[in-house]
Amino acid sequence: MTPSTTLSTTVAPPALDEICINTLRFLAVDMVQKAKSGHPGLPLGSAAMAYTLWDRFLKFNPRDPFWPDRDRFVLSAGHGCALLYALLHVTGFDLPLEELERFRQWGSRTPGHPEYGKTPGVEATTGPLGQGLANAVGMAIAEVALAARFNRPGHHIVDHYTYVLASDGDLEEGISSEAGSEAGHLRLGKLIVLYANNHITIEGSTELAFTEDRMARFAAFGWHVQRVEQSNDVDAVALALKAAREERGRPSLILVRTHIGFGSPHKQDTAAAHGEPLGVEEVRLTKEGLGWPVTPLFHIPDEALEHFRKAITRGSAAQADWESRLKAFAKDNAELAAEFQRVINRQLPQRWDTNLPTFTSADGPMATRIASGKTIAVLNSRLPEMMGGSADLAPSTFTNMDGAGNFEPENWAGRNMHFGIREHAMGAILNGMALHRGLIPFGGTFLIFSDYMRPPMRLAAMNALPVIYVFTHDSIAMGEDGPTHQPVEQLVGLRSIPGMVVIRPADANETVIAWRIAIGRKDGPVALVLTRQALPVLDLARYPGIYEGVVLGGYILADSSSSAKPEIILIATGSEVHLALEARDRLASEGVRARVVSVPSTNLFSMQSEPYRDKVLPPGVPLLAIEAGASLGWNSYVGPQIAVIGVDTFGASAPGPVVMDHYGFTVENVCRQAHKLLRPLKEKP
Ligand SMILES: Cc1ncc(C[n+]2csc(CCOP(=O)(O)OP(=O)(O)O)c2C)c(N)n1
């Protein structure tokens, strides 16, 4: 039997509540109708429960959307954003009515799905179903982690809830199971999900594809589950929310039976209410049916606005109360209070990077994943806001922070996270942690499994979130596990995400600098791509350009021995840089002037000035790119005089060096390709 509570009352909502709910419904309907695009169904069906939450429980201040101890509200079903924009406008956020009238138009603050950073009060970019729900798990994790770090007896400066409005699609997506399982395991009692169970998705009834007992499923994850039969019954919704808030040992799912397109005579409870405007005539009928004036459009009755705007006084008072409590806390704990402000503002402490390791050739050969682990150990001691882990691969990714403890229900002060084998949720949870602020989140797995977390990585880039990924086993050189584990197209794929910075360091010192860049980047994610196999440590005396060079994304590591212009440039990343260096020496002995350019980050290199890039890669000099990954992408560097030694099939199962040999990553082949590239030039009359 499902351990659930059934809550239902038959009392009609009081008149003012109904007016307020209809205000939200018809603002959304008019937005969609005016835009001739959007989703009216969810707002009509879910307005009452959203209103109940925002009116009676949600702690927020429209005048300060970033107040750190506000409750978080994530509209996971981002397609229903007209409802969120209506709520933000009526409660007094800086979102004027004209913005609602410009729904989905160029340059408006009311885009087609909620976009973090574009609209005040939007806590996360949502739209790809399931992501918001998993982001919220990350936010709830951040809340308990920061509470464990900063709260003191008598001082609760971190104390808020995380709410989600989710739809059938959110729960159908696999990520909801990964994130739900993790949240249940962690006993995140202040995470509350309102699930709009309207039995309809785009293709029709959920009977087509979604018939499991969702309450039983979430109960099995360790959640507290409740059912509300009538979503328009604000008292029943309120009762369930109250019970959910009181349940501190388990996250809560409240399954609320909603009706898509509620009130629309021809479209309620049908998929037709989903992704298109109701139509002028149907809007009229719906308004008349619910006792709403057909015109004016975007109608907000005075009494509704007055009631909604009480959120400003309520929110300002709650924030003022928090600020005075923060002051009292600071009086007793000055350093801790300053530290709290620092991490919330994403500032780094003074001299955080002064004792990062420097490696010498005597330390090598060393895999860059090991160098990364050693760097993490130092960063961990300087940056207590670092929190992260791996998707069950910490012994391979070297992401564990010694002495930081495990983050678990019995120890929310722990900073080593165990995401389980749940890469997709890991990515979205990291986003939620970053969105919350106060932490530097990072997560690791093998580069090949970045495929499992690409949707949240894309959103991290879109949200400009400072999230760090530690991807190891970065090429076919990882060897025996074979093609299923050998990344080929991942590098070019990740580099192509706008706003993502991918760094593939060539040795231990480049790895340290890569970490410094990652920690310092506050406006977007960084993916560190690291080797499993040991690599020589580049001699800093011989290659002094490393420190400045990595920051620029690409630099001249070793020039041709004579001062004359190079005849060919060997451009390489990560482990292949060493191959390029060897080939350069061989070519020199064969009378060819070759320059080696290390490009740990094509993304950073492309941001540099043209003169700098031309200095590193002078136009007209032939290029030979060497990277154990798909050749696609390198062509952008090259005119007709380019060749790429890459991997354009799936790799093979054999010891790493053997695979590398077979794929042409040998000094002989690099030199052969270089000569081949140069021959036509030399033969020119
Ligand atoms: C990952 C993902 N797949 C597909 C879609 C396209 N899509 C948008 S809404 C939706 C389903 C709508 O059903 P439901 O989640 O129940 O929302 P409601 O019907 O309540 O509006 C789909 C498939 C999406 N937004 N995200």
Coordinates of C-alpha atoms and ligand atoms in Angstrom, one line a residue, residues 42 79 127-129 167-170 173 198 200-202 260 274, ligand 1:
L42 CA -0.7 24.4 -17.3
H79 CA 6.7 25.6 -20.6
G127 CA 12.2 24.0 -20.2
P128 CA 14.1 20.8 -20.8
L129 CA 11.8 18.7 -18.6
S167 CA 4.5 18.2 -14.4
D168 CA 4.0 14.7 -15.7
G169 CA 6.9 15.3 -18.2
D170 CA 9.2 16.2 -15.3
E173 CA 12.1 12.0 -17.5
N198 CA -3.2 16.5 -15.0
I200 CA -2.2 14.9 -20.2
T201 CA 1.0 15.3 -22.2
I202 CA 1.5 16.4 -25.8
I260 CA -5.0 21.1 -18.0
H274 CA -1.0 22.3 -24.2
Ligands
LIG1 C1 13.5 16.9 -22.1 C2 12.2 17.4 -22.9 N1 11.7 16.7 -23.8 C3 10.6 17.1 -24.5 C4 10.1 18.4 -24.2 C5 8.9 18.9 -25.1 N2 7.7 19.1 -24.2 C6 7.4 20.2 -23.7 S1 6.1 20.1 -22.6 C7 6.0 18.4 -22.9 C8 5.1 17.5 -22.2 C9 3.9 18.2 -21.6 O1 3.3 17.4 -20.6 P1 3.4 17.7 -19.1 O2 4.7 17.7 -18.6 O3 2.4 16.8 -18.4 O4 2.9 19.2 -19.0 P2 1.4 19.8 -19.1 O5 0.7 18.9 -20.0 O6 0.9 19.7 -17.8 O7 1.6 21.1 -19.6 C10 7.0 18.0 -23.8 C11 7.1 16.6 -24.2 C12 10.7 19.2 -23.3 N3 10.4 20.4 -23.0 N4 11.8 18.7 -22.6

